Amino acid sequence: MGVEVETLRPGDGQHFPPRGRTVVVHYVGTLTNGKKFDSSRDRGEPFQFKLGAGEVIRGWDEGVAQMSLGQVARLTVSPDYAYGSRGYPPVIPPNSTLIFEVELLKFQALQKSAHPQWRKTARL
């Protein structure tokens, strides 16, 4: 299956994060039985990673790349795009489909200057 992206709240529809750039998201991760296993919102701090660099599970690299700035989406990630037969003991059992509610808050934009530019939602 890979990753399925379901829009819960549309983004701006114009600005999509380029691979290789840092993205900043809020997320809540649950198992298919509804049990929450992780949440940046609970920690009160967004999570950032370099898109397409393998710093996160494949489902996130591919799913977040399809999101536009400000979008909130439900990513349903099959085991082969998550933690597979290993799982992530003791939190995620082997062969688990994972569900993430992800909000794309901002990302590092392409720039011509030496200083990084950020695109961000007005809500930040």
PDB file of C-alpha atoms in Angstrom:
ATOM      1  CA  MET A   1       0.000   0.000   0.000  1.00  0.00           C
ATOM      2  CA  GLY A   2       2.708   2.513   0.900  1.00  0.00           C
ATOM      3  CA  VAL A   3       1.211   5.723   2.212  1.00  0.00           C
ATOM      4  CA  GLU A   4      -2.284   7.110   1.773  1.00  0.00           C
ATOM      5  CA  VAL A   5      -2.733  10.857   2.257  1.00  0.00           C
ATOM      6  CA  GLU A   6      -6.190  12.083   3.278  1.00  0.00           C
ATOM      7  CA  THR A   7      -6.663  15.837   3.592  1.00  0.00           C
ATOM      8  CA  LEU A   8      -8.325  16.900   6.840  1.00  0.00           C
ATOM      9  CA  ARG A   9      -7.748  20.629   6.252  1.00  0.00           C
ATOM     10  CA  PRO A  10      -6.451  21.994   2.950  1.00  0.00           C
ATOM     11  CA  GLY A  11      -3.206  23.895   2.807  1.00  0.00           C
ATOM     12  CA  ASP A  12      -2.500  26.796   0.491  1.00  0.00           C
ATOM     13  CA  GLY A  13      -2.286  24.428  -2.494  1.00  0.00           C
ATOM     14  CA  GLN A  14       0.669  26.363  -3.909  1.00  0.00           C
ATOM     15  CA  HIS A  15       3.725  25.760  -1.765  1.00  0.00           C
ATOM     16  CA  PHE A  16       5.018  22.194  -1.480  1.00  0.00           C
ATOM     17  CA  PRO A  17       8.232  21.308   0.371  1.00  0.00           C
ATOM     18  CA  PRO A  18      11.182  20.428  -1.872  1.00  0.00           C
ATOM     19  CA  ARG A  19      13.099  17.238  -1.116  1.00  0.00           C
ATOM     20  CA  GLY A  20      16.315  17.885   0.756  1.00  0.00           C
ATOM     21  CA  ARG A  21      14.846  20.822   2.665  1.00  0.00           C
ATOM     22  CA  THR A  22      13.990  20.954   6.358  1.00  0.00           C
ATOM     23  CA  VAL A  23      10.276  20.726   7.167  1.00  0.00           C
ATOM     24  CA  VAL A  24       8.558  21.500  10.471  1.00  0.00           C
ATOM     25  CA  VAL A  25       5.426  19.573  11.433  1.00  0.00           C
ATOM     26  CA  HIS A  26       3.140  18.818  14.327  1.00  0.00           C
ATOM     27  CA  TYR A  27       1.901  15.236  14.456  1.00  0.00           C
ATOM     28  CA  VAL A  28       0.016  12.646  16.458  1.00  0.00           C
ATOM     29  CA  GLY A  29       0.806   8.973  15.778  1.00  0.00           C
ATOM     30  CA  THR A  30      -1.643   6.162  16.535  1.00  0.00           C
ATOM     31  CA  LEU A  31      -1.983   2.460  15.916  1.00  0.00           C
ATOM     32  CA  THR A  32      -5.039   1.225  13.993  1.00  0.00           C
ATOM     33  CA  ASN A  33      -6.718   0.399  17.325  1.00  0.00           C
ATOM     34  CA  GLY A  34      -6.563   4.115  18.210  1.00  0.00           C
ATOM     35  CA  LYS A  35      -3.760   3.811  20.773  1.00  0.00           C
ATOM     36  CA  LYS A  36      -1.552   6.912  20.637  1.00  0.00           C
ATOM     37  CA  PHE A  37       2.171   6.134  20.642  1.00  0.00           C
ATOM     38  CA  ASP A  38       3.710   9.559  20.000  1.00  0.00           C
ATOM     39  CA  SER A  39       2.733  13.216  19.691  1.00  0.00           C
ATOM     40  CA  SER A  40       4.691  16.403  19.099  1.00  0.00           C
ATOM     41  CA  ARG A  41       1.599  18.291  20.249  1.00  0.00           C
ATOM     42  CA  ASP A  42       1.751  16.585  23.662  1.00  0.00           C
ATOM     43  CA  ARG A  43       5.392  17.672  23.943  1.00  0.00           C
ATOM     44  CA  GLY A  44       4.433  21.216  22.911  1.00  0.00           C
ATOM     45  CA  GLU A  45       7.219  21.346  20.355  1.00  0.00           C
ATOM     46  CA  PRO A  46       7.037  20.798  16.580  1.00  0.00           C
ATOM     47  CA  PHE A  47       9.243  18.159  14.969  1.00  0.00           C
ATOM     48  CA  GLN A  48      11.626  18.926  12.124  1.00  0.00           C
ATOM     49  CA  PHE A  49      13.443  16.729   9.635  1.00  0.00           C
ATOM     50  CA  LYS A  50      15.082  16.890   6.222  1.00  0.00           C
ATOM     51  CA  LEU A  51      12.553  15.703   3.646  1.00  0.00           C
ATOM     52  CA  GLY A  52      13.658  12.764   1.508  1.00  0.00           C
ATOM     53  CA  ALA A  53      16.881  12.180   3.456  1.00  0.00           C
ATOM     54  CA  GLY A  54      15.764   8.995   5.221  1.00  0.00           C
ATOM     55  CA  GLU A  55      15.699  10.655   8.654  1.00  0.00           C
ATOM     56  CA  VAL A  56      12.129   9.419   9.178  1.00  0.00           C
ATOM     57  CA  ILE A  57      10.074   6.458   7.988  1.00  0.00           C
ATOM     58  CA  ARG A  58       9.487   6.234   4.239  1.00  0.00           C
ATOM     59  CA  GLY A  59       5.766   6.908   4.693  1.00  0.00           C
ATOM     60  CA  TRP A  60       6.589  10.336   6.107  1.00  0.00           C
ATOM     61  CA  ASP A  61       9.149  11.191   3.417  1.00  0.00           C
ATOM     62  CA  GLU A  62       6.629  10.364   0.699  1.00  0.00           C
ATOM     63  CA  GLY A  63       3.481  11.591   2.444  1.00  0.00           C
ATOM     64  CA  VAL A  64       4.719  14.983   3.657  1.00  0.00           C
ATOM     65  CA  ALA A  65       6.156  15.704   0.185  1.00  0.00           C
ATOM     66  CA  GLN A  66       2.556  15.649  -1.120  1.00  0.00           C
ATOM     67  CA  MET A  67       1.333  18.206   1.419  1.00  0.00           C
ATOM     68  CA  SER A  68       1.065  21.948   0.850  1.00  0.00           C
ATOM     69  CA  LEU A  69       1.871  24.605   3.408  1.00  0.00           C
ATOM     70  CA  GLY A  70      -0.660  24.685   6.257  1.00  0.00           C
ATOM     71  CA  GLN A  71      -2.293  21.395   5.280  1.00  0.00           C
ATOM     72  CA  VAL A  72      -3.438  18.930   7.905  1.00  0.00           C
ATOM     73  CA  ALA A  73      -3.534  15.356   6.617  1.00  0.00           C
ATOM     74  CA  ARG A  74      -4.029  11.841   7.868  1.00  0.00           C
ATOM     75  CA  LEU A  75      -1.184   9.618   6.671  1.00  0.00           C
ATOM     76  CA  THR A  76      -2.021   5.924   6.749  1.00  0.00           C
ATOM     77  CA  VAL A  77       1.299   4.123   6.458  1.00  0.00           C
ATOM     78  CA  SER A  78       1.599   0.418   5.677  1.00  0.00           C
ATOM     79  CA  PRO A  79       4.194  -1.644   7.588  1.00  0.00           C
ATOM     80  CA  ASP A  80       6.614  -1.735   4.637  1.00  0.00           C
ATOM     81  CA  TYR A  81       6.722   2.102   4.679  1.00  0.00           C
ATOM     82  CA  ALA A  82       6.976   2.220   8.496  1.00  0.00           C
ATOM     83  CA  TYR A  83       8.809  -0.211  10.815  1.00  0.00           C
ATOM     84  CA  GLY A  84       8.016  -3.470   8.989  1.00  0.00           C
ATOM     85  CA  SER A  85       8.427  -6.856  10.649  1.00  0.00           C
ATOM     86  CA  ARG A  86      10.777  -5.369  13.296  1.00  0.00           C
ATOM     87  CA  GLY A  87       8.260  -2.944  14.705  1.00  0.00           C
ATOM     88  CA  TYR A  88       9.634  -0.505  17.257  1.00  0.00           C
ATOM     89  CA  PRO A  89       9.493  -2.391  20.568  1.00  0.00           C
ATOM     90  CA  PRO A  90       7.913  -1.878  22.960  1.00  0.00           C
ATOM     91  CA  VAL A  91       5.851   0.932  21.406  1.00  0.00           C
ATOM     92  CA  ILE A  92       4.988  -0.347  17.913  1.00  0.00           C
ATOM     93  CA  PRO A  93       4.278  -4.040  17.318  1.00  0.00           C
ATOM     94  CA  PRO A  94       5.727  -5.832  14.261  1.00  0.00           C
ATOM     95  CA  ASN A  95       3.842  -5.402  10.967  1.00  0.00           C
ATOM     96  CA  SER A  96       1.814  -2.433  12.213  1.00  0.00           C
ATOM     97  CA  THR A  97      -0.052  -0.027   9.964  1.00  0.00           C
ATOM     98  CA  LEU A  98       0.420   3.433  11.468  1.00  0.00           C
ATOM     99  CA  ILE A  99      -1.834   6.481  11.321  1.00  0.00           C
ATOM    100  CA  PHE A 100      -0.455   9.987  11.676  1.00  0.00           C
ATOM    101  CA  GLU A 101      -2.280  13.286  11.755  1.00  0.00           C
ATOM    102  CA  VAL A 102       0.310  15.708  10.388  1.00  0.00           C
ATOM    103  CA  GLU A 103       0.217  19.497  10.043  1.00  0.00           C
ATOM    104  CA  LEU A 104       2.830  21.070   7.763  1.00  0.00           C
ATOM    105  CA  LEU A 105       3.764  24.241   9.652  1.00  0.00           C
ATOM    106  CA  LYS A 106       6.703  25.493   7.603  1.00  0.00           C
ATOM    107  CA  PHE A 107       9.606  24.436   5.438  1.00  0.00           C
ATOM    108  CA  GLN A 108      12.923  25.788   4.290  1.00  0.00           C
ATOM    109  CA  ALA A 109      12.387  27.300   0.846  1.00  0.00           C
ATOM    110  CA  LEU A 110      14.806  27.332  -2.055  1.00  0.00           C
ATOM    111  CA  GLN A 111      16.786  30.526  -1.989  1.00  0.00           C
ATOM    112  CA  LYS A 112      19.483  32.322  -3.920  1.00  0.00           C
ATOM    113  CA  SER A 113      21.063  33.980  -0.881  1.00  0.00           C
ATOM    114  CA  ALA A 114      23.284  32.274   1.664  1.00  0.00           C
ATOM    115  CA  HIS A 115      20.623  32.661   4.366  1.00  0.00           C
ATOM    116  CA  PRO A 116      17.804  30.114   4.571  1.00  0.00           C
ATOM    117  CA  GLN A 117      14.317  31.420   3.871  1.00  0.00           C
ATOM    118  CA  TRP A 118      11.280  29.802   5.493  1.00  0.00           C
ATOM    119  CA  ARG A 119       7.736  29.518   4.243  1.00  0.00           C
ATOM    120  CA  LYS A 120       5.300  29.247   7.098  1.00  0.00           C
ATOM    121  CA  THR A 121       1.620  29.347   7.819  1.00  0.00           C
ATOM    122  CA  ALA A 122       0.090  32.495   9.225  1.00  0.00           C
ATOM    123  CA  ARG A 123      -1.023  30.477  12.275  1.00  0.00           C
ATOM    124  CA  LEU A 124       2.531  29.860  13.491  1.00  0.00           C
TER     125      LEU A 124
END
